[in-house]
Tab-separated table of C-alpha atoms in Angstrom:
chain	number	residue	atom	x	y	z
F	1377	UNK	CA	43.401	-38.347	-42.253
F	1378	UNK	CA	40.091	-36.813	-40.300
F	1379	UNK	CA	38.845	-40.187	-40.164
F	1380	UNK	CA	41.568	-41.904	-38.788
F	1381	UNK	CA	42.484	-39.561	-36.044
F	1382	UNK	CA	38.361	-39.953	-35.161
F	1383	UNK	CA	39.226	-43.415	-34.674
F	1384	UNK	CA	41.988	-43.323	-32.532
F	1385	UNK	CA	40.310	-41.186	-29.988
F	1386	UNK	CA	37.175	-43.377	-30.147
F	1387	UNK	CA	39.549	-46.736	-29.487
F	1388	UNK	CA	41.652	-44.934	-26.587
F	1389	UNK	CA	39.238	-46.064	-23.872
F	1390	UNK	CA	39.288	-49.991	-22.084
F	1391	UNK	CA	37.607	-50.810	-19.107
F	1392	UNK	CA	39.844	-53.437	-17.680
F	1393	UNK	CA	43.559	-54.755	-19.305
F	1394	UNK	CA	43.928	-57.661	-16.985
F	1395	UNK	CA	40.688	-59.950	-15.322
F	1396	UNK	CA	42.508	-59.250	-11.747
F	1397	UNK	CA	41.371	-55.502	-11.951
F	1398	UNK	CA	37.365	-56.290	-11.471
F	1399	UNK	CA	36.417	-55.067	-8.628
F	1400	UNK	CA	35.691	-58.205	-5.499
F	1401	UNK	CA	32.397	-57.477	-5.277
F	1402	UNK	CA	31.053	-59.467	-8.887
F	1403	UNK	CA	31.063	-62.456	-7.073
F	1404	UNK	CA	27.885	-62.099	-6.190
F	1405	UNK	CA	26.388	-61.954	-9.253
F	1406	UNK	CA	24.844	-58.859	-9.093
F	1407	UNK	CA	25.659	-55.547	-11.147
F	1408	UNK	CA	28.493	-53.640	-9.946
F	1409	UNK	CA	28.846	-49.846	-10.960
F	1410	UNK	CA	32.917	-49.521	-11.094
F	1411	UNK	CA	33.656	-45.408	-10.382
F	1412	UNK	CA	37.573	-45.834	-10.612
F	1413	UNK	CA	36.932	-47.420	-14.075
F	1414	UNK	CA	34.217	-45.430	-15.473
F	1415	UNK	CA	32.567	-48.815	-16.332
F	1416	UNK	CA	29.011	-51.002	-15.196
F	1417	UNK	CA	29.519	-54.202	-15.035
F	1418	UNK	CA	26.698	-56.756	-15.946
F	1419	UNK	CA	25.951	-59.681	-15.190
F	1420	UNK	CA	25.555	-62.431	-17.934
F	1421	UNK	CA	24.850	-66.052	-17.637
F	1422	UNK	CA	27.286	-65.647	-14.672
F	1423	UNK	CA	30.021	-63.956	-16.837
F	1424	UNK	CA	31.220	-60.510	-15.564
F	1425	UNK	CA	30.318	-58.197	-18.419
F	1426	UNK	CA	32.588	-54.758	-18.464
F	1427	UNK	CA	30.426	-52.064	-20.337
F	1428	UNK	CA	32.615	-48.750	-20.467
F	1429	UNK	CA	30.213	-45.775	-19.530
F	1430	UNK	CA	31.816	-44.631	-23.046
F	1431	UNK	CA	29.389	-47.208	-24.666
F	1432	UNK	CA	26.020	-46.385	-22.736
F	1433	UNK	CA	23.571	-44.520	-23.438
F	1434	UNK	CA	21.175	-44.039	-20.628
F	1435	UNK	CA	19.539	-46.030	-17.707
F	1436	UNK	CA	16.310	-46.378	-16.649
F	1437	UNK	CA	14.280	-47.650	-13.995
F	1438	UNK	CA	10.580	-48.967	-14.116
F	1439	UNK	CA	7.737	-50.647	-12.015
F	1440	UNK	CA	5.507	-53.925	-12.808
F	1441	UNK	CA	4.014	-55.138	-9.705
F	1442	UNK	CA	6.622	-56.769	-7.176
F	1443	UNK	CA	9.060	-56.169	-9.430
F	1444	UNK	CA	11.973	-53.467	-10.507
F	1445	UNK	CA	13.230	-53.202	-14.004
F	1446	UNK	CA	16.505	-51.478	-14.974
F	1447	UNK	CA	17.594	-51.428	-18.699
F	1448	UNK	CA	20.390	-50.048	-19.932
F	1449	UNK	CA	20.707	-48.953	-23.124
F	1450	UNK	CA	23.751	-48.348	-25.159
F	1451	UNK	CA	25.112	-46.529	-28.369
F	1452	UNK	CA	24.238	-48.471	-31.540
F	1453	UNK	CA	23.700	-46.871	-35.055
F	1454	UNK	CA	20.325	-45.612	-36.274
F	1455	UNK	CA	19.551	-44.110	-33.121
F	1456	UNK	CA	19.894	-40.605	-34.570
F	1457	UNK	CA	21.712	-39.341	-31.650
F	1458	UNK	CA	25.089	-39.421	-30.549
F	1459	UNK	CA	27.951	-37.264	-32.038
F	1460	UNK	CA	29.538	-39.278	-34.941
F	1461	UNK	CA	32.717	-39.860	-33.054
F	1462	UNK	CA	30.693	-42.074	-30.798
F	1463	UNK	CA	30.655	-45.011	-33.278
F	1464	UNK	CA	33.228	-47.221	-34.134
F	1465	UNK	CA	32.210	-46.860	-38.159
F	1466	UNK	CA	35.076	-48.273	-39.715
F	1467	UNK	CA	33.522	-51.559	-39.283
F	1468	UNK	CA	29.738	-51.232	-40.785
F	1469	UNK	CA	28.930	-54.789	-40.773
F	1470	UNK	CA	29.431	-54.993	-36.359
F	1471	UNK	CA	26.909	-56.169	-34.308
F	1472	UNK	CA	25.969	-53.773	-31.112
F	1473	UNK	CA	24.550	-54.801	-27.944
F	1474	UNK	CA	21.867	-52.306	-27.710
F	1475	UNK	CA	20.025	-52.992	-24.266
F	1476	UNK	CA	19.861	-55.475	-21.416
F	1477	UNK	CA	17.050	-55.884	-18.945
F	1478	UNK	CA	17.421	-56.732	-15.628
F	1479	UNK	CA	14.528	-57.118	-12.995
F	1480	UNK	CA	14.770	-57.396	-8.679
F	1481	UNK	CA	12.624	-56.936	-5.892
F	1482	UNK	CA	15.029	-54.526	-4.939
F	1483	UNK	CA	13.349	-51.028	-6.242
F	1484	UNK	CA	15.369	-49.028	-4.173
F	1485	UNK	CA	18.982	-50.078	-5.545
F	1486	UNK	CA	17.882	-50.251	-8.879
F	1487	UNK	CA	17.159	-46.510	-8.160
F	1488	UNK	CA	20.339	-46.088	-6.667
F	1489	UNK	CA	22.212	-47.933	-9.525
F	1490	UNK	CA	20.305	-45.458	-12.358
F	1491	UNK	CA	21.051	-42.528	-9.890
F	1492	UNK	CA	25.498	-44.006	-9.927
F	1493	UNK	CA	25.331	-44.163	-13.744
F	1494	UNK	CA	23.681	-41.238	-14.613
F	1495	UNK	CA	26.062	-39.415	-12.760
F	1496	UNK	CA	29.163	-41.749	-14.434
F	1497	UNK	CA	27.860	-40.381	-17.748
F	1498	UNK	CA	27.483	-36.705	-16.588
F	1499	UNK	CA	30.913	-36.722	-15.722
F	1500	UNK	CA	32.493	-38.404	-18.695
F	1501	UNK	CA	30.187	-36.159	-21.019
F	1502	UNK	CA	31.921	-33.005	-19.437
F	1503	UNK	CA	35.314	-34.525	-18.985
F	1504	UNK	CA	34.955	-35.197	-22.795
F	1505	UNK	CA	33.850	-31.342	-23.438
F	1506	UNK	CA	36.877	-30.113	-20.861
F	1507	UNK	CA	39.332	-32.051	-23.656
F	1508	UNK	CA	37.308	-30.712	-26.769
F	1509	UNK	CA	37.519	-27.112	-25.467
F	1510	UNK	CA	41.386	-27.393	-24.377
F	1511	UNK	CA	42.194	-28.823	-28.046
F	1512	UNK	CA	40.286	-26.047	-29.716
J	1402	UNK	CA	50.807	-88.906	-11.368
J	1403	UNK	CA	46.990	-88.540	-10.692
J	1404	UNK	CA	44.741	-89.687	-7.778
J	1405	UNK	CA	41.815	-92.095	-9.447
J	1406	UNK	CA	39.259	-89.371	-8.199
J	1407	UNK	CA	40.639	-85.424	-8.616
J	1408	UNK	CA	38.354	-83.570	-5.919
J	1409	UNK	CA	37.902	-79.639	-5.781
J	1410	UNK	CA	35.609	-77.835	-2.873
J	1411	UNK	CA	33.703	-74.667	-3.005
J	1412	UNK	CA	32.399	-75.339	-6.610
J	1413	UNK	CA	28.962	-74.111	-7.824
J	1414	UNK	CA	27.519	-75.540	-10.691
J	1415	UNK	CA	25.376	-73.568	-13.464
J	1416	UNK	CA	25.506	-70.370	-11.207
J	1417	UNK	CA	24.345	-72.224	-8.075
J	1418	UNK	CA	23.586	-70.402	-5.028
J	1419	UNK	CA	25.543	-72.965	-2.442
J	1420	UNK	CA	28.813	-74.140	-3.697
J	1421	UNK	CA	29.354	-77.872	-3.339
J	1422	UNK	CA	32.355	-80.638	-4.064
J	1423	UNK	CA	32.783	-80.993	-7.434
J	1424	UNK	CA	34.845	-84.713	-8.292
J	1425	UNK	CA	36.378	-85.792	-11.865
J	1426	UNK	CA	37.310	-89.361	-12.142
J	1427	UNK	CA	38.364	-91.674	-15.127
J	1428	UNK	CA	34.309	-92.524	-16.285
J	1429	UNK	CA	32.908	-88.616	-15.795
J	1430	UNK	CA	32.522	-86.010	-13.467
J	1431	UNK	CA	29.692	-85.365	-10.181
J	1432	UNK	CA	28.903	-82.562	-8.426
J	1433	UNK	CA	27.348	-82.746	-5.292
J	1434	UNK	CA	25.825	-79.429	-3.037
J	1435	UNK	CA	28.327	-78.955	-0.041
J	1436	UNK	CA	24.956	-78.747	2.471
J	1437	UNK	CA	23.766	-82.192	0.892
J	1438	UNK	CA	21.064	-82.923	-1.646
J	1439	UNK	CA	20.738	-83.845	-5.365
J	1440	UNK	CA	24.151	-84.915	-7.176
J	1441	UNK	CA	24.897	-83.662	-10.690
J	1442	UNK	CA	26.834	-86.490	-12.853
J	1443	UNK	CA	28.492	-86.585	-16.090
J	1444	UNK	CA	29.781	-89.527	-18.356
J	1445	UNK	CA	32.825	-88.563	-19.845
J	1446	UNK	CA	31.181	-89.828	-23.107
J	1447	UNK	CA	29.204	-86.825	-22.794
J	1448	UNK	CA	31.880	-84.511	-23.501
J	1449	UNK	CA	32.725	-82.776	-26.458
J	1450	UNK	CA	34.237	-79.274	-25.455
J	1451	UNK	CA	35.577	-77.531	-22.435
J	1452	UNK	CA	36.837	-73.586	-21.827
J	1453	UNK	CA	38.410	-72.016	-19.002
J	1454	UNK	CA	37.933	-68.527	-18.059
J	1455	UNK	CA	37.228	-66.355	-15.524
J	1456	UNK	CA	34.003	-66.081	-13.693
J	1457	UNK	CA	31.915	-64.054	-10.821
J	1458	UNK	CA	33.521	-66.729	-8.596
J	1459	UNK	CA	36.649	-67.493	-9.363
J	1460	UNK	CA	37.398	-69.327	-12.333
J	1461	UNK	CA	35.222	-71.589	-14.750
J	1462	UNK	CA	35.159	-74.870	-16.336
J	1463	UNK	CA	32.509	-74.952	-18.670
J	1464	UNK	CA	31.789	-77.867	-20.807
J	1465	UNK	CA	30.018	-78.156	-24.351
J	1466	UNK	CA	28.026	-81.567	-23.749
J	1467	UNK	CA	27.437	-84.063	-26.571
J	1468	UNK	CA	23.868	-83.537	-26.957
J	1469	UNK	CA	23.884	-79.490	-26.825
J	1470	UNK	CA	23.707	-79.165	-22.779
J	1471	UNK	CA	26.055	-77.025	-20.843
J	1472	UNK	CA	27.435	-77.674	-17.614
J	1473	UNK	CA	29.079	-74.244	-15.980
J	1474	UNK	CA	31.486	-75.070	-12.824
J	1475	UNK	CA	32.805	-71.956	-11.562
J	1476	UNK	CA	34.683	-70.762	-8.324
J	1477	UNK	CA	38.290	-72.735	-9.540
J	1478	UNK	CA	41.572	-70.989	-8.242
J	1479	UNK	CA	44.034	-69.809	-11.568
J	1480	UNK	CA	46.489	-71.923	-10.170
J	1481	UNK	CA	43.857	-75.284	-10.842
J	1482	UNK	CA	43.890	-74.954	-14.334
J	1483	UNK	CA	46.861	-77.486	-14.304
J	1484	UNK	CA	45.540	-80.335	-12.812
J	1485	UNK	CA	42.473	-79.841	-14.582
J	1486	UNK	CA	44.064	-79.541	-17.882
J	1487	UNK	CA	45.290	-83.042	-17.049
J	1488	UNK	CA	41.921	-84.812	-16.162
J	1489	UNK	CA	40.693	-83.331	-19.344
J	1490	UNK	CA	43.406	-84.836	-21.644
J	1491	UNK	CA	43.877	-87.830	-19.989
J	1492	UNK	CA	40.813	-89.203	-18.601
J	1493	UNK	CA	38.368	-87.313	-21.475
J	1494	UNK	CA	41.045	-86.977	-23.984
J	1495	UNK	CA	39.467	-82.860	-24.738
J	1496	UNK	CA	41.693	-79.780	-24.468
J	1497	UNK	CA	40.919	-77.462	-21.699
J	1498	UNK	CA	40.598	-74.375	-23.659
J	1499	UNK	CA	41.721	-71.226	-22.471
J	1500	UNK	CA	39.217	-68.444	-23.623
J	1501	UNK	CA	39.963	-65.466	-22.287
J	1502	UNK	CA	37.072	-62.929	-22.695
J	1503	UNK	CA	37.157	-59.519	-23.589
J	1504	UNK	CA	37.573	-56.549	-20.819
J	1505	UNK	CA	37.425	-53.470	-23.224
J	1506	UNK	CA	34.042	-52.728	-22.632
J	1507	UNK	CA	32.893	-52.092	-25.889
J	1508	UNK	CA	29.308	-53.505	-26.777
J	1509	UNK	CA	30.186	-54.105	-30.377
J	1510	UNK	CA	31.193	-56.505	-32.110
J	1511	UNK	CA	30.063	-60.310	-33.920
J	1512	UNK	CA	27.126	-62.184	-32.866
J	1513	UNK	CA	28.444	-66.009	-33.260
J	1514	UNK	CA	26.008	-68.525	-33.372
J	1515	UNK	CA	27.001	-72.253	-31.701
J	1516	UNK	CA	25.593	-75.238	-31.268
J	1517	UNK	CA	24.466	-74.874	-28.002
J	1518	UNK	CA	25.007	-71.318	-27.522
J	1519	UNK	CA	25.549	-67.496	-29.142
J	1520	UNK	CA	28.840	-65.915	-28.770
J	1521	UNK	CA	29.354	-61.872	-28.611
J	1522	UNK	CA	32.931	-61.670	-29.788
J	1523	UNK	CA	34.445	-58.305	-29.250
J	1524	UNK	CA	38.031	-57.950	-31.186
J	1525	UNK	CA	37.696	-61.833	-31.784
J	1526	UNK	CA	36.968	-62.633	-27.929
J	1527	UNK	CA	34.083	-63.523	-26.259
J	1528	UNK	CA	32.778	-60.876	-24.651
J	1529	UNK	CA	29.455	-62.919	-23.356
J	1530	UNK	CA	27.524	-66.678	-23.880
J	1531	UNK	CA	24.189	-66.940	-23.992
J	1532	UNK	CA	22.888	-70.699	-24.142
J	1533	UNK	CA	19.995	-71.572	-26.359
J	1534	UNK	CA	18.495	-73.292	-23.448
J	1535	UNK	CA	17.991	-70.124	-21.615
J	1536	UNK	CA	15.997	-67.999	-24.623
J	1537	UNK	CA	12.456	-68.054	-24.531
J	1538	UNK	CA	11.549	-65.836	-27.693
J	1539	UNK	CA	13.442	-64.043	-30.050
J	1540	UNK	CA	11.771	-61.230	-32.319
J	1541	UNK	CA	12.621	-58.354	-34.375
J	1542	UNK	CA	11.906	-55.809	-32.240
J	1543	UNK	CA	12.437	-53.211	-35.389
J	1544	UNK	CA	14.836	-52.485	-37.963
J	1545	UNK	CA	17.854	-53.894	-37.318
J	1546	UNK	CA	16.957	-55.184	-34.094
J	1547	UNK	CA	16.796	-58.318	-32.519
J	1548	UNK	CA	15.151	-58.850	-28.810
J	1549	UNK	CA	15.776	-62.004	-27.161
J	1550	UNK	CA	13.799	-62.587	-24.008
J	1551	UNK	CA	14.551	-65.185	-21.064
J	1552	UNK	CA	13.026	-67.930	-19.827
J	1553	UNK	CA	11.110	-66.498	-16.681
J	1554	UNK	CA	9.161	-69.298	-16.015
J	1555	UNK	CA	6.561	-69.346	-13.378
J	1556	UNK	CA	7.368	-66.053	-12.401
J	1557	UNK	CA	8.516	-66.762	-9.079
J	1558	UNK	CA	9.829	-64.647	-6.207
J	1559	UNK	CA	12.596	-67.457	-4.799
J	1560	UNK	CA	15.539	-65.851	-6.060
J	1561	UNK	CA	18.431	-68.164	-6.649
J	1562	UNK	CA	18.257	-71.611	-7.580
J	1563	UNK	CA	19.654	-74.569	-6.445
J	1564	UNK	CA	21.244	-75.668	-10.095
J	1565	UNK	CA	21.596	-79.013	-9.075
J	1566	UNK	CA	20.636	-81.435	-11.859
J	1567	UNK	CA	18.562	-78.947	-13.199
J	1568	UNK	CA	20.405	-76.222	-15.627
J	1569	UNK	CA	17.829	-75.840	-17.988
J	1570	UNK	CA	16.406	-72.300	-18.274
J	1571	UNK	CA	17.711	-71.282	-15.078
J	1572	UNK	CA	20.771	-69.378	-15.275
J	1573	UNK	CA	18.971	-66.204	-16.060
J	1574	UNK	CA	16.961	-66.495	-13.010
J	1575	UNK	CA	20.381	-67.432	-10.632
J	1576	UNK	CA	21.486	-64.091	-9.773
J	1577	UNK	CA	19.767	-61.577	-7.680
J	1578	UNK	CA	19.691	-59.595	-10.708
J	1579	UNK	CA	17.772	-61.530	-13.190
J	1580	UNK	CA	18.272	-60.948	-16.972
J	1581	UNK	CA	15.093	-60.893	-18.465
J	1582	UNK	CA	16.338	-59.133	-22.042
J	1583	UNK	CA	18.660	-58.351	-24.332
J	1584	UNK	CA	18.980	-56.577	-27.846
J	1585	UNK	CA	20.923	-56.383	-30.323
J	1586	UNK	CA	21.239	-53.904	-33.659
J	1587	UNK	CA	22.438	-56.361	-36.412
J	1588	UNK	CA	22.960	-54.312	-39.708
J	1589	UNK	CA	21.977	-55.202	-43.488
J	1590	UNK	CA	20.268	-57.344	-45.068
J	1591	UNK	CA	21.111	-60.633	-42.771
J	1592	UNK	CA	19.146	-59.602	-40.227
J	1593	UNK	CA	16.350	-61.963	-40.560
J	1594	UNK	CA	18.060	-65.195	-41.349
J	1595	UNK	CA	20.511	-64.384	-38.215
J	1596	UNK	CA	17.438	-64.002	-36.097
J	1597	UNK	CA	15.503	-67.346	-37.243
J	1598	UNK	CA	19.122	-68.793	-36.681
J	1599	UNK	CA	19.081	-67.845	-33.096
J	1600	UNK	CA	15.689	-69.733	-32.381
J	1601	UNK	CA	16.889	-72.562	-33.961
């Protein structure tokens, strides 16, 4: 079953099994790019939010007066990119979290930040390719 | 047996900057900032709902008021969830709900929508809350997609709040990192009636 096997390699990846694993450093509130786990983590509401570099799309970084904006966007259907595998599509009626916003009058680490997960997603984009080419 | 007030330090309410004594007796619960100022009370009456699960602090208590409000206390050690489970029962006669949220790290999965607040659920756990109270405008933003915007009011500089008495509309402005949107891609035909829910 194509399909099936498509799933099981989409499913294989989890940011965190156990709430003890986030790294010390989300309690302050702030976003916390997790190398070891290959995941951002985002503030929300003041809930920890794991987002597995798996899931996101890009980051970007933009100016309004005073004030830095990063948004991160993520996969989510009708989007016409991303390889099929990248969607979970044996559930067509799920929601996706598509973006989130964030704003500080920190510029420079909201550079930093888009610089740490543009280079996350390099890496797991080639990592992926290394394990496409092996199984071929 | 319990002490007629249960008290528990280094406790910030609805994501306050400076933590404070938070105290639960038999008639409600108070809060009051650690470096003095404004207390935060709670009748008992008030209560309808309370979770437990873990925050940026530690862990939280987070109850579902009567009348739609929310109070968030986080910075709790695991090993309180005990004695708190007991004030709850006894004094408020609510469960202490354990919700554990999702780690996976997958940003699909079911938009739930509260009284007070939306739930993302990811493999039927929340993944995120996002109280009513907080959302300034929701729109469709295209097809399929929902933007909800937060309550940026004044547009000032002060990062961090002092919650104290004051949770309304402020949690998205707590953190140095302020959330100031959020989309989602809702499929079908639902889309609109989901979105007007969400305002409501």
């Amino acid at each position: 079953d194509e399909n099936g096997v498509e799933m099981k390699k989409f499913k294989r990846f989890e940011s965190y099994k156990r709430d003890n694993q986030f790294p010390p450093k989300i309690r302050d509130m702030g976003i916390v790019v997790d190398q070891k786990n290959a995941t951002v983590i985002l503030p929300v509401m003041g809930r920890p939010v794991p987002f597995h570099i798996n899931t996101i799309k890009n980051a970007g970084k933009s100016e309004e007066g005073d004030w830095s904006f990063l948004r991160i966007n993520f996969l989510s259907p009708g989007q016409g990119v991303g390889r099929k595998d990248d969607q979970p599509f044996e559930d067509a009626s799920a929601h996706f979290v598509r973006s989130l916003t964030f704003r500080s009058l920190d510029g420079e680490r909201y550079g930093e930040i888009t610089n740490q997960i543009s280079n996350m997603k390099r890496d797991a984009v080639k990592k992926e390719q290394e394990k496409k080419d092996m199984e071929d | 047996m319990m002490a007629a007030i249960e008290s528990f330090d280094n406790i910030y309410l609805d994501l306050s900057k400076e933590n404070g004594k938070c105290r639960f007796a038999e008639n409600g619960l108070g809060w009051k900032p650690a470096g003095g100022g404004d207390a935060f009370t709670l009748d008992q009456s008030n209560i309808a709902n309370a979770h437990w699960s873990r925050a940026a602090k530690g862990y939280e208590v987070k109850i579902l008021q009567r009348n739609s409000g929310i109070t968030q206390l986080d910075g709790f050690q695991q090993e309180d969830y005990e004695r708190l489970s007991k004030i709850f029962k006894n004094w408020y006669s609510t469960n202490l709900e354990n919700k554990e949220h999702s780690l996976r790290g997958w940003n699909w999965g079911k938009t739930e929508f509260g009284k007070a607040e939306l739930t993302f659920n990811v493999q039927n756990r929340p993944s995120f809350e996002v109280p009513y109270s907080e959302i300034s405008n929701t729109n469709l933003a295209g097809r399929n997609e929902i933007a909800i915007e937060f309550a940026l009011a004044e547009g000032d500089k002060t990062n961090g709040h002092n919650g104290a008495g004051k949770g309304k509309g402020k949690r998205a402005l707590a953190g140095k990192d302020q959330l100031v949107e959020m989309r989602f891609y809702i499929p079908g035909t639902t889309t609109r009636k989901e979105a007007e829910g969400g305002e409501a």
